[in-house]
Amino acid sequence: MSESNHVIETGFFGEFGGSYIPVDLQKVLTKLADEFDKYRDDPQFKEEYNYYLRSFVGRENPLTYASNLTEKVGGAKIYLKREDLNHTGAHKINNVIGQILLAKRMGAKRIIAETGAGQHGVATATACAMFGIPCTIYMGKVDMERQALNVFRMELLGAKVVPVDTGEARLKDAVDLALKDLVDNYKDTFYLIGSAVGPHPYPSIVKHFQSIISEESKQQMLAQEGKLPTAVVAAVGGGSNAIGAFANYIKDESVRLIGVEPTEAAPISEGVPAVLHGFKSFTLLDDDHQPQSTNSIAAGLDYPGVGPEHSYLKTSGRAEYVTISGQEALEAFQELSRTEGIIPALESAHAVAYAMKLAKTMAKQNAILVNLSGRGDKDVDQVYEMLRK
Ligand SMILES: *Cc1c(COP(=O)(O)O)cnc(C)c1O
């Protein structure tokens, strides 16, 4: 994609973001940006989006006061925003529903998506089944072997899973093929991106649809605590659940926003600004300036790049980014299960682990809001294997 790069000036967050892509693709994404602008605040569009969030996803989900964990840890109150209770078990479905509604407005006849661990593929296949729209998922062959059950889930849901065996046969190669499909078939095809990454306008689209998380949590927090949280804590992979959990608090300067990266895949904490997949952001690069391979126990966080707005929130000082190791996340996974009866996704367990550390340092009139991005059912086999060793 590097030869005919064409940079447009919109969609920047400070120096980050933008759109470093070939001219053909630029035309398609400019159209997408225009259509998104047209519908994002359209009352009918919003009503339809909210209808599906209620009737299909099961929103609004609760804000749970983790009283046992709070008592055990000592210090600030810990609250959990329960994205784990959504249909399909995580926050990803919020974004998928929004983008499919946009695709329908744009007259798309098919949806394509990429998936690494398979979670975004499953969420996309789920919503496509419900909307009756054909769905093609690109997935690296190596990832397909590792995540055979998610491939089966997608197929059960009626999606076509295309094995990608170019390059390293992993996520990056699946993204390249999905982009090529989009350029070849843009007239009837919508490319549904799964996190707050990619060239403009995708980071803004994904943030918009994930902002429902903090729209709800803010009202719930005010109703239950009578004040805003001291801090909002969320795990950061591509950055979609975190940006959604932060969005409605960004203007509230008193609220600390804290993104948690796995120590084993921490582009914001340890990367450098670089262009990857058509946008500029902090990225982990190896000695040959190629994206580094990462090694987080949480598949959804195992990515060398991050959404551009997080890079901006970091450099502008509005948000803080910290790291939690796989071992710490594994301990928090067990602790939340035992104390609260909630098995968190390994991704979310990173946020829980940091919240526990932070709570200890704060007086008890403070409240920490943790975005529990997903449930841990998908991770139980893996944790079983890890604990047996
Ligand atoms: C995919 C996923 C993540 C990471 O993705 P973001 O775009 O950073 O939110 C986090 N938690 C869960 C449960 C996931 O499925």
Coordinates of C-alpha atoms in Angstrom, one line a residue, residues 57-203:
V57 CA -27.9 -6.3 22.6
G58 CA -29.7 -6.0 25.9
R59 CA -28.8 -2.5 26.8
E60 CA -28.7 -0.6 29.0
N61 CA -26.4 -2.9 31.0
P62 CA -25.9 -2.3 34.7
L63 CA -23.3 -0.4 36.6
T64 CA -22.4 -2.8 39.4
Y65 CA -20.9 -1.7 42.7
A66 CA -18.2 -4.4 43.5
S67 CA -18.7 -4.2 47.2
N68 CA -16.8 -7.4 48.1
L69 CA -13.8 -6.5 46.1
T70 CA -13.9 -3.0 47.4
E71 CA -13.9 -4.2 51.0
K72 CA -11.1 -6.7 50.3
V73 CA -8.8 -4.3 48.5
G74 CA -9.6 -1.3 50.8
G75 CA -9.7 2.3 49.6
A76 CA -11.7 3.7 46.7
K77 CA -15.1 2.1 45.7
I78 CA -14.8 0.0 42.6
Y79 CA -17.7 0.1 40.1
L80 CA -18.0 -2.2 37.0
K81 CA -19.7 -1.1 33.8
R82 CA -21.1 -4.4 32.6
E83 CA -20.3 -4.7 28.9
D84 CA -19.8 -8.4 29.7
L85 CA -23.6 -8.7 29.8
N86 CA -24.2 -7.7 26.2
H87 CA -25.3 -10.3 23.7
T88 CA -22.1 -12.0 22.4
G89 CA -20.4 -11.2 25.7
A90 CA -18.5 -8.0 25.0
H91 CA -18.6 -4.4 23.9
K92 CA -17.8 -5.1 20.2
I93 CA -21.4 -5.6 19.2
N94 CA -22.2 -1.9 20.0
N95 CA -19.9 -0.8 17.1
V96 CA -21.0 -3.6 14.8
I97 CA -24.7 -2.7 15.1
G98 CA -23.9 1.0 14.4
Q99 CA -21.7 0.3 11.3
I100 CA -24.3 -2.2 9.8
L101 CA -27.0 0.4 10.1
L102 CA -24.7 2.9 8.4
A103 CA -23.9 0.3 5.7
K104 CA -27.7 -0.2 5.1
R105 CA -28.2 3.5 4.7
M106 CA -25.4 3.5 2.2
G107 CA -27.0 0.8 0.2
A108 CA -24.4 -1.9 0.9
K109 CA -25.4 -5.5 -0.1
R110 CA -22.6 -7.3 1.7
I111 CA -20.4 -6.8 4.8
I112 CA -16.8 -7.7 5.0
A113 CA -14.5 -7.7 8.1
E114 CA -11.2 -8.9 9.3
T115 CA -10.6 -10.8 12.5
G116 CA -7.5 -11.9 14.5
A117 CA -8.7 -13.9 17.5
G118 CA -12.2 -14.2 16.0
Q119 CA -14.1 -12.0 18.5
H120 CA -14.9 -9.2 16.0
G121 CA -15.7 -11.8 13.4
V122 CA -18.2 -13.5 15.6
A123 CA -19.8 -10.2 16.6
T124 CA -20.0 -9.2 12.9
A125 CA -21.4 -12.5 11.8
T126 CA -24.0 -12.4 14.6
A127 CA -25.4 -9.0 13.6
C128 CA -25.3 -9.8 9.9
A129 CA -27.4 -12.9 10.6
M130 CA -29.9 -10.8 12.4
F131 CA -30.0 -8.2 9.7
G132 CA -30.1 -10.8 6.9
I133 CA -27.0 -9.4 5.2
P134 CA -24.3 -11.6 3.6
C135 CA -21.0 -11.5 5.5
T136 CA -17.4 -12.4 4.5
I137 CA -14.7 -12.6 7.2
Y138 CA -11.0 -12.5 6.3
M139 CA -8.9 -14.4 8.8
G140 CA -5.2 -15.5 8.7
K141 CA -4.8 -19.2 8.3
V142 CA -2.6 -19.3 11.4
D143 CA -5.2 -17.6 13.4
M144 CA -7.9 -19.9 12.0
E145 CA -6.0 -22.9 13.4
R146 CA -5.6 -21.3 16.8
Q147 CA -9.2 -20.2 17.0
A148 CA -11.0 -23.1 15.4
L149 CA -14.1 -22.7 17.6
N150 CA -14.6 -19.1 16.6
V151 CA -14.3 -20.1 13.0
F152 CA -17.1 -22.7 13.6
R153 CA -19.2 -20.0 15.4
M154 CA -18.9 -17.7 12.4
E155 CA -19.9 -20.5 10.1
L156 CA -22.8 -21.4 12.3
L157 CA -24.0 -17.8 12.0
G158 CA -23.9 -18.1 8.2
A159 CA -20.7 -16.1 7.5
K160 CA -18.1 -17.1 4.9
V161 CA -14.7 -17.3 6.5
V162 CA -11.9 -16.7 4.0
P163 CA -8.5 -18.2 5.0
V164 CA -5.6 -15.8 4.2
D165 CA -2.3 -17.5 3.6
T166 CA -0.3 -14.5 2.3
G167 CA 2.5 -13.0 4.4
E168 CA 2.5 -14.4 7.9
A169 CA -1.1 -15.5 7.5
R170 CA -2.2 -13.4 10.4
L171 CA -4.3 -10.3 11.2
K172 CA -2.2 -7.8 9.2
D173 CA -2.5 -9.9 6.1
A174 CA -6.3 -10.3 6.7
V175 CA -6.6 -6.5 6.8
D176 CA -4.7 -6.2 3.5
L177 CA -7.1 -8.6 1.8
A178 CA -10.2 -7.0 3.3
L179 CA -9.0 -3.6 2.0
K180 CA -8.4 -5.0 -1.5
D181 CA -11.9 -6.5 -1.5
L182 CA -13.3 -3.1 -0.5
V183 CA -11.5 -1.3 -3.3
D184 CA -12.6 -4.0 -5.9
N185 CA -16.2 -4.1 -4.7
Y186 CA -16.8 -0.7 -3.1
K187 CA -20.1 -0.1 -4.9
D188 CA -22.0 -2.8 -2.9
T189 CA -19.6 -3.6 -0.1
F190 CA -19.1 -2.1 3.4
Y191 CA -15.9 -2.8 5.4
L192 CA -16.7 -3.1 9.0
I193 CA -13.6 -2.3 11.2
G194 CA -13.6 -3.8 14.7
S195 CA -11.6 -1.3 16.8
A196 CA -10.9 2.5 16.9
V197 CA -8.1 2.1 14.4
G198 CA -7.6 2.4 10.7
P199 CA -7.6 5.4 8.4
H200 CA -10.0 8.3 8.8
P201 CA -13.0 8.1 9.4
Y202 CA -13.0 4.7 11.1
P203 CA -11.5 5.8 14.5

